Amino acid sequence: MSKLVVSLKLFLFLFGVQTSQAQDSFYGKAYFGTSSSALISKRGLVGTPGYNVESFKELGFLFGKEVNKKWAFETGLNIATANIFISSTIVTDIYVTEYNYQMLTFPLLMKYSLSSSIYVNGGPLLDIQRSEKSTVNQSGIGYLIGIGAEHYFNNVGIFLNPHLKRHAAISFDSSNNNLTELGIQLGVAYKF
């Protein structure tokens, strides 16, 4: 638990430092997303259970602060759900267990605008798994890398953000798997 508390304090400190130095406008984003996801083993173990991730969906919001015309910082909350099917073989029988997966993610992202409508973004993710299956625990520090497109109509905008996420790159426990997503987020934005 102490790693989680230290990580959360570091996360809040870094966001506080960057917002106190920023000069321009704030904005908010709300989005829905879906991903093609897989639990990838950190070690190639033979005879371990198989995992199949289905129906991965996410809802979230981001608050951003523009530092200048090119750079912005974003943070917020992402709530993800999925169904994970765990299959194991004992002698000749195959057993499949369905598991409802839930996770909260707190991103700390940097956004760089390539043009007025195209950007790249990336940064660390603080993941806290809400469901209790220890064999697939993804609580830890992950990362996101993405490229996006946005268009504003005065202060209201729409955006599309394809991305790659890797959870538990630095795990808070000894989980043998990393949840990896190749996904897309679609949402609305508002500049204050």
GROMACS .gro file of C-alpha atoms in nm:
model
  192
    1MET     CA    1   0.000   0.000   0.000
    2SER     CA    2   0.291   0.236   0.066
    3LYS     CA    3   0.401   0.220  -0.302
    4LEU     CA    4   0.050   0.328  -0.402
    5VAL     CA    5   0.047   0.623  -0.160
    6VAL     CA    6   0.396   0.740  -0.269
    7SER     CA    7   0.301   0.709  -0.639
    8LEU     CA    8  -0.021   0.904  -0.588
    9LYS     CA    9   0.160   1.182  -0.399
   10LEU     CA   10   0.425   1.204  -0.673
   11PHE     CA   11   0.152   1.216  -0.939
   12LEU     CA   12  -0.032   1.501  -0.762
   13PHE     CA   13   0.292   1.693  -0.697
   14LEU     CA   14   0.398   1.677  -1.063
   15PHE     CA   15   0.057   1.795  -1.183
   16GLY     CA   16   0.057   2.076  -0.926
   17VAL     CA   17   0.403   2.194  -1.038
   18GLN     CA   18   0.312   2.199  -1.405
   19THR     CA   19  -0.021   2.382  -1.354
   20SER     CA   20   0.143   2.651  -1.143
   21GLN     CA   21   0.386   2.722  -1.429
   22ALA     CA   22   0.133   2.714  -1.714
   23GLN     CA   23   0.025   3.039  -1.880
   24ASP     CA   24  -0.270   2.978  -2.115
   25SER     CA   25  -0.615   2.817  -2.112
   26PHE     CA   26  -0.775   2.523  -1.934
   27TYR     CA   27  -0.988   2.265  -2.111
   28GLY     CA   28  -1.189   1.958  -2.021
   29LYS     CA   29  -1.260   1.639  -2.215
   30ALA     CA   30  -1.512   1.358  -2.169
   31TYR     CA   31  -1.481   1.038  -2.373
   32PHE     CA   32  -1.588   0.682  -2.439
   33GLY     CA   33  -1.340   0.424  -2.563
   34THR     CA   34  -1.297   0.064  -2.664
   35SER     CA   35  -0.988  -0.150  -2.708
   36SER     CA   36  -0.860  -0.474  -2.846
   37SER     CA   37  -0.687  -0.604  -2.533
   38ALA     CA   38  -0.469  -0.895  -2.427
   39LEU     CA   39  -0.303  -1.015  -2.110
   40ILE     CA   40   0.058  -1.069  -2.210
   41SER     CA   41   0.278  -1.286  -1.990
   42LYS     CA   42   0.590  -1.121  -1.848
   43ARG     CA   43   0.759  -1.461  -1.858
   44GLY     CA   44   0.704  -1.739  -2.108
   45LEU     CA   45   0.570  -2.005  -1.873
   46VAL     CA   46   0.447  -2.342  -1.996
   47GLY     CA   47   0.132  -2.490  -1.843
   48THR     CA   48  -0.010  -2.161  -1.717
   49PRO     CA   49  -0.374  -2.062  -1.770
   50GLY     CA   50  -0.487  -1.890  -2.089
   51TYR     CA   51  -0.651  -1.547  -2.076
   52ASN     CA   52  -0.899  -1.399  -2.322
   53VAL     CA   53  -1.008  -1.034  -2.276
   54GLU     CA   54  -1.342  -0.936  -2.431
   55SER     CA   55  -1.581  -0.638  -2.427
   56PHE     CA   56  -1.319  -0.387  -2.310
   57LYS     CA   57  -1.482  -0.046  -2.261
   58GLU     CA   58  -1.375   0.274  -2.090
   59LEU     CA   59  -1.528   0.605  -1.982
   60GLY     CA   60  -1.324   0.898  -1.869
   61PHE     CA   61  -1.258   1.264  -1.838
   62LEU     CA   62  -0.943   1.472  -1.866
   63PHE     CA   63  -0.856   1.821  -1.749
   64GLY     CA   64  -0.585   1.997  -1.943
   65LYS     CA   65  -0.372   2.307  -1.919
   66GLU     CA   66  -0.206   2.457  -2.225
   67VAL     CA   67   0.149   2.573  -2.154
   68ASN     CA   68   0.187   2.733  -2.498
   69LYS     CA   69   0.053   2.675  -2.852
   70LYS     CA   70   0.230   2.338  -2.882
   71TRP     CA   71   0.241   2.184  -2.533
   72ALA     CA   72  -0.028   2.090  -2.282
   73PHE     CA   73  -0.054   1.871  -1.973
   74GLU     CA   74  -0.358   1.649  -1.905
   75THR     CA   75  -0.480   1.450  -1.606
   76GLY     CA   76  -0.809   1.293  -1.508
   77LEU     CA   77  -0.984   0.965  -1.438
   78ASN     CA   78  -1.054   0.663  -1.659
   79ILE     CA   79  -1.289   0.380  -1.558
   80ALA     CA   80  -1.239   0.056  -1.753
   81THR     CA   81  -1.438  -0.268  -1.757
   82ALA     CA   82  -1.394  -0.597  -1.941
   83ASN     CA   83  -1.475  -0.965  -1.929
   84ILE     CA   84  -1.176  -1.192  -1.883
   85PHE     CA   85  -1.205  -1.563  -1.955
   86ILE     CA   86  -0.945  -1.777  -1.778
   87SER     CA   87  -0.898  -2.127  -1.920
   88SER     CA   88  -0.693  -2.403  -1.763
   89THR     CA   89  -0.635  -2.763  -1.857
   90ILE     CA   90  -0.626  -3.040  -1.600
   91VAL     CA   91  -0.533  -3.371  -1.765
   92THR     CA   92  -0.787  -3.382  -2.052
   93ASP     CA   93  -1.054  -3.144  -1.917
   94ILE     CA   94  -1.065  -2.771  -1.996
   95TYR     CA   95  -1.208  -2.537  -1.734
   96VAL     CA   96  -1.315  -2.182  -1.824
   97THR     CA   97  -1.393  -1.915  -1.567
   98GLU     CA   98  -1.544  -1.577  -1.654
   99TYR     CA   99  -1.420  -1.281  -1.453
  100ASN     CA  100  -1.554  -0.922  -1.451
  101TYR     CA  101  -1.257  -0.685  -1.462
  102GLN     CA  102  -1.271  -0.324  -1.335
  103MET     CA  103  -0.992  -0.068  -1.308
  104LEU     CA  104  -0.946   0.301  -1.226
  105THR     CA  105  -0.668   0.483  -1.411
  106PHE     CA  106  -0.522   0.825  -1.332
  107PRO     CA  107  -0.322   0.950  -1.635
  108LEU     CA  108  -0.053   1.219  -1.631
  109LEU     CA  109  -0.009   1.297  -1.999
  110MET     CA  110   0.184   1.544  -2.211
  111LYS     CA  111   0.022   1.655  -2.537
  112TYR     CA  112   0.219   1.801  -2.828
  113SER     CA  113   0.027   1.965  -3.116
  114LEU     CA  114   0.172   1.887  -3.458
  115SER     CA  115  -0.083   2.121  -3.621
  116SER     CA  116  -0.407   2.291  -3.522
  117SER     CA  117  -0.591   1.959  -3.537
  118ILE     CA  118  -0.333   1.675  -3.505
  119TYR     CA  119  -0.145   1.590  -3.184
  120VAL     CA  120   0.057   1.319  -3.012
  121ASN     CA  121   0.022   1.237  -2.645
  122GLY     CA  122   0.176   1.009  -2.390
  123GLY     CA  123   0.279   0.961  -2.032
  124PRO     CA  124   0.249   0.747  -1.720
  125LEU     CA  125  -0.072   0.593  -1.586
  126LEU     CA  126  -0.145   0.515  -1.222
  127ASP     CA  127  -0.367   0.204  -1.230
  128ILE     CA  128  -0.576   0.077  -0.939
  129GLN     CA  129  -0.760  -0.248  -1.004
  130ARG     CA  130  -1.104  -0.255  -0.842
  131SER     CA  131  -1.181  -0.622  -0.902
  132GLU     CA  132  -1.017  -0.883  -0.683
  133LYS     CA  133  -0.862  -1.149  -0.907
  134SER     CA  134  -0.499  -1.163  -0.796
  135THR     CA  135  -0.374  -1.363  -1.097
  136VAL     CA  136  -0.457  -1.073  -1.330
  137ASN     CA  137  -0.386  -0.782  -1.093
  138GLN     CA  138  -0.290  -0.474  -1.296
  139SER     CA  139  -0.242  -0.223  -1.013
  140GLY     CA  140   0.076  -0.030  -1.078
  141ILE     CA  141   0.235   0.222  -1.311
  142GLY     CA  142   0.170   0.188  -1.684
  143TYR     CA  143   0.195   0.416  -1.985
  144LEU     CA  144   0.000   0.550  -2.283
  145ILE     CA  145   0.126   0.652  -2.627
  146GLY     CA  146  -0.122   0.798  -2.875
  147ILE     CA  147  -0.191   1.018  -3.173
  148GLY     CA  148  -0.511   1.214  -3.206
  149ALA     CA  149  -0.720   1.453  -3.409
  150GLU     CA  150  -0.939   1.730  -3.273
  151HIS     CA  151  -1.153   2.011  -3.408
  152TYR     CA  152  -1.301   2.304  -3.215
  153PHE     CA  153  -1.613   2.503  -3.298
  154ASN     CA  154  -1.540   2.813  -3.086
  155ASN     CA  155  -1.499   2.663  -2.735
  156VAL     CA  156  -1.660   2.323  -2.800
  157GLY     CA  157  -1.463   2.050  -2.973
  158ILE     CA  158  -1.464   1.685  -3.073
  159PHE     CA  159  -1.165   1.452  -3.070
  160LEU     CA  160  -1.052   1.103  -3.169
  161ASN     CA  161  -0.749   0.948  -2.995
  162PRO     CA  162  -0.611   0.608  -3.108
  163HIS     CA  163  -0.360   0.483  -2.851
  164LEU     CA  164  -0.149   0.203  -2.708
  165LYS     CA  165  -0.168   0.142  -2.333
  166ARG     CA  166   0.038  -0.095  -2.122
  167HIS     CA  167  -0.072  -0.147  -1.763
  168ALA     CA  168   0.140  -0.264  -1.467
  169ALA     CA  169   0.471  -0.203  -1.643
  170ILE     CA  170   0.582  -0.140  -1.284
  171SER     CA  171   0.350  -0.366  -1.085
  172PHE     CA  172   0.250  -0.311  -0.721
  173ASP     CA  173   0.259  -0.689  -0.670
  174SER     CA  174   0.410  -0.993  -0.841
  175SER     CA  175   0.157  -1.025  -1.125
  176ASN     CA  176   0.284  -1.234  -1.417
  177ASN     CA  177   0.075  -1.053  -1.681
  178ASN     CA  178   0.049  -0.709  -1.839
  179LEU     CA  179  -0.281  -0.587  -1.979
  180THR     CA  180  -0.200  -0.428  -2.316
  181GLU     CA  181  -0.457  -0.228  -2.512
  182LEU     CA  182  -0.471  -0.108  -2.868
  183GLY     CA  183  -0.770   0.121  -2.851
  184ILE     CA  184  -0.950   0.436  -2.952
  185GLN     CA  185  -1.123   0.712  -2.756
  186LEU     CA  186  -1.396   0.938  -2.897
  187GLY     CA  187  -1.519   1.239  -2.707
  188VAL     CA  188  -1.609   1.601  -2.666
  189ALA     CA  189  -1.398   1.887  -2.527
  190TYR     CA  190  -1.462   2.233  -2.389
  191LYS     CA  191  -1.212   2.523  -2.354
  192PHE     CA  192  -1.269   2.746  -2.051
   0.00000   0.00000   0.00000
